[in-house]
Short mmCIF file of C-alpha atoms in Angstrom, two decimals:
data_model
loop_
_atom_site.label_atom_id
_atom_site.label_comp_id
_atom_site.label_asym_id
_atom_site.label_seq_id
_atom_site.Cartn_x
_atom_site.Cartn_y
_atom_site.Cartn_z
CA MET A 188 21.22 -209.45 57.12
CA GLU A 189 17.63 -207.38 57.02
CA SER A 190 16.61 -206.64 60.45
CA GLY A 191 12.67 -208.05 61.21
CA PRO A 192 10.99 -204.79 60.81
CA ALA A 193 12.23 -203.85 57.52
CA ILE A 194 11.16 -207.31 56.38
CA PHE A 195 7.81 -206.93 58.13
CA ALA A 196 7.33 -203.29 56.27
CA ALA A 197 8.78 -204.71 52.74
CA THR A 198 6.12 -207.64 53.06
CA VAL A 199 3.36 -205.22 53.86
CA PHE A 200 4.05 -202.65 51.18
CA LEU A 201 4.67 -205.74 48.62
CA LEU A 202 1.31 -207.40 49.66
CA PHE A 203 -0.81 -203.90 49.16
CA GLY A 204 0.71 -203.29 46.25
CA THR A 205 0.26 -206.65 44.74
CA ALA A 206 -3.21 -206.72 46.02
CA LEU A 207 -3.99 -203.20 44.80
CA LEU A 208 -2.77 -204.19 41.11
CA GLY A 209 -4.93 -207.11 40.98
CA TRP A 210 -8.03 -205.04 42.27
CA THR A 211 -7.68 -202.41 39.73
CA GLY A 212 -6.58 -204.71 36.78
CA ALA A 213 -9.83 -206.84 37.66
CA CYS A 214 -11.84 -203.61 37.90
CA ALA A 215 -10.58 -202.11 34.38
CA ALA A 216 -11.13 -205.72 32.80
CA ARG A 217 -14.79 -206.03 33.63
CA ARG A 218 -15.18 -202.37 32.92
CA ALA A 219 -16.73 -201.63 37.13
CA PRO A 220 -15.63 -199.02 38.90
CA VAL A 221 -12.28 -198.83 40.46
CA ALA A 222 -13.32 -196.37 43.35
CA ASP A 223 -16.64 -195.57 44.54
CA GLY A 224 -17.62 -192.08 42.53
CA VAL A 225 -14.49 -191.43 40.66
CA ARG A 226 -14.37 -191.37 37.32
CA PRO A 227 -12.38 -194.40 35.88
CA GLY A 228 -10.12 -191.83 33.85
CA VAL A 229 -8.79 -190.50 37.08
CA ALA A 230 -8.84 -193.60 39.27
CA VAL A 231 -7.50 -196.35 37.27
CA PRO A 232 -3.93 -194.36 36.85
CA LEU A 233 -4.24 -193.24 40.55
CA ALA A 234 -4.39 -196.95 41.68
CA LEU A 235 -1.76 -197.77 39.30
CA LEU A 236 0.60 -194.99 40.71
CA ALA A 237 -0.47 -195.85 44.08
CA SER A 238 0.28 -199.88 43.46
CA GLY A 239 3.67 -199.16 41.56
CA THR A 240 4.81 -196.69 44.64
CA SER A 241 4.04 -199.40 46.91
CA LEU A 242 5.95 -202.09 45.08
CA ALA A 243 8.95 -199.75 44.85
CA LEU A 244 8.97 -199.01 48.34
CA GLY A 245 8.67 -202.77 49.51
CA VAL A 246 11.66 -203.41 47.07
CA TRP A 247 13.70 -200.67 48.51
CA CYS A 248 13.14 -201.77 51.98
CA LEU A 249 14.26 -205.00 51.10
CA VAL A 250 17.59 -203.72 49.15
CA ARG A 251 18.52 -200.88 51.56
CA ARG A 252 21.62 -201.45 53.84
#
Protein backbone atom coordinates (compact mmCIF):
# COMPACT_ATOMS: atom_id res chain seq x y z
CA MET A 1 0.00 0.00 0.00
CA GLU A 2 1.32 3.42 -0.94
CA SER A 3 2.07 5.97 1.71
CA GLY A 4 0.27 9.29 1.82
CA PRO A 5 3.25 11.45 0.82
CA ALA A 6 4.03 9.27 -2.20
CA ILE A 7 0.45 9.50 -3.43
CA PHE A 8 0.43 13.27 -2.87
CA ALA A 9 3.72 13.73 -4.74
CA ALA A 10 2.49 11.54 -7.60
CA THR A 11 -0.72 13.55 -7.86
CA VAL A 12 1.20 16.82 -7.98
CA PHE A 13 3.61 15.54 -10.64
CA LEU A 14 0.81 14.07 -12.76
CA LEU A 15 -1.35 17.20 -12.56
CA PHE A 16 1.56 19.48 -13.42
CA GLY A 17 2.71 17.29 -16.30
CA THR A 18 -0.78 17.04 -17.73
CA ALA A 19 -1.41 20.78 -17.42
CA LEU A 20 1.94 21.66 -19.00
CA LEU A 21 1.35 19.21 -21.84
CA GLY A 22 -2.11 20.68 -22.46
CA TRP A 23 -0.79 24.24 -22.33
CA THR A 24 2.03 23.45 -24.74
CA GLY A 25 -0.31 21.70 -27.16
CA ALA A 26 -2.85 24.52 -27.08
CA CYS A 27 -0.20 27.20 -27.63
CA ALA A 28 1.49 25.25 -30.41
CA ALA A 29 -1.83 24.63 -32.17
CA ARG A 30 -2.63 28.37 -32.11
CA ARG A 31 0.99 29.25 -32.98
CA ALA A 32 1.10 31.35 -29.82
CA PRO A 33 4.30 31.64 -27.78
CA VAL A 34 4.71 28.92 -25.19
CA ALA A 35 7.05 31.03 -23.07
CA ASP A 36 7.40 34.80 -23.21
CA GLY A 37 10.57 35.90 -24.96
CA VAL A 38 11.69 32.41 -25.99
CA ARG A 39 11.73 31.11 -29.55
CA PRO A 40 9.08 28.42 -30.20
CA GLY A 41 11.75 26.10 -31.59
CA VAL A 42 13.37 26.06 -28.15
CA ALA A 43 10.36 26.49 -25.87
CA VAL A 44 8.18 23.68 -27.25
CA PRO A 45 10.76 20.87 -26.92
CA LEU A 46 11.79 22.04 -23.46
CA ALA A 47 8.16 22.22 -22.30
CA LEU A 48 7.50 18.76 -23.73
CA LEU A 49 10.61 17.42 -21.99
CA ALA A 50 9.54 18.96 -18.68
CA SER A 51 6.00 17.61 -18.97
CA GLY A 52 7.23 14.15 -19.91
CA THR A 53 9.67 14.14 -17.00
CA SER A 54 6.94 15.23 -14.62
CA LEU A 55 4.57 12.53 -15.86
CA ALA A 56 7.31 9.90 -15.58
CA LEU A 57 8.08 10.98 -12.01
CA GLY A 58 4.40 10.79 -11.11
CA VAL A 59 4.13 7.25 -12.43
CA TRP A 60 7.38 6.31 -10.70
CA CYS A 61 6.03 7.60 -7.37
CA LEU A 62 2.99 5.37 -7.74
CA VAL A 63 4.79 2.17 -8.74
CA ARG A 64 7.83 2.26 -6.48
CA ARG A 65 7.84 0.02 -3.46
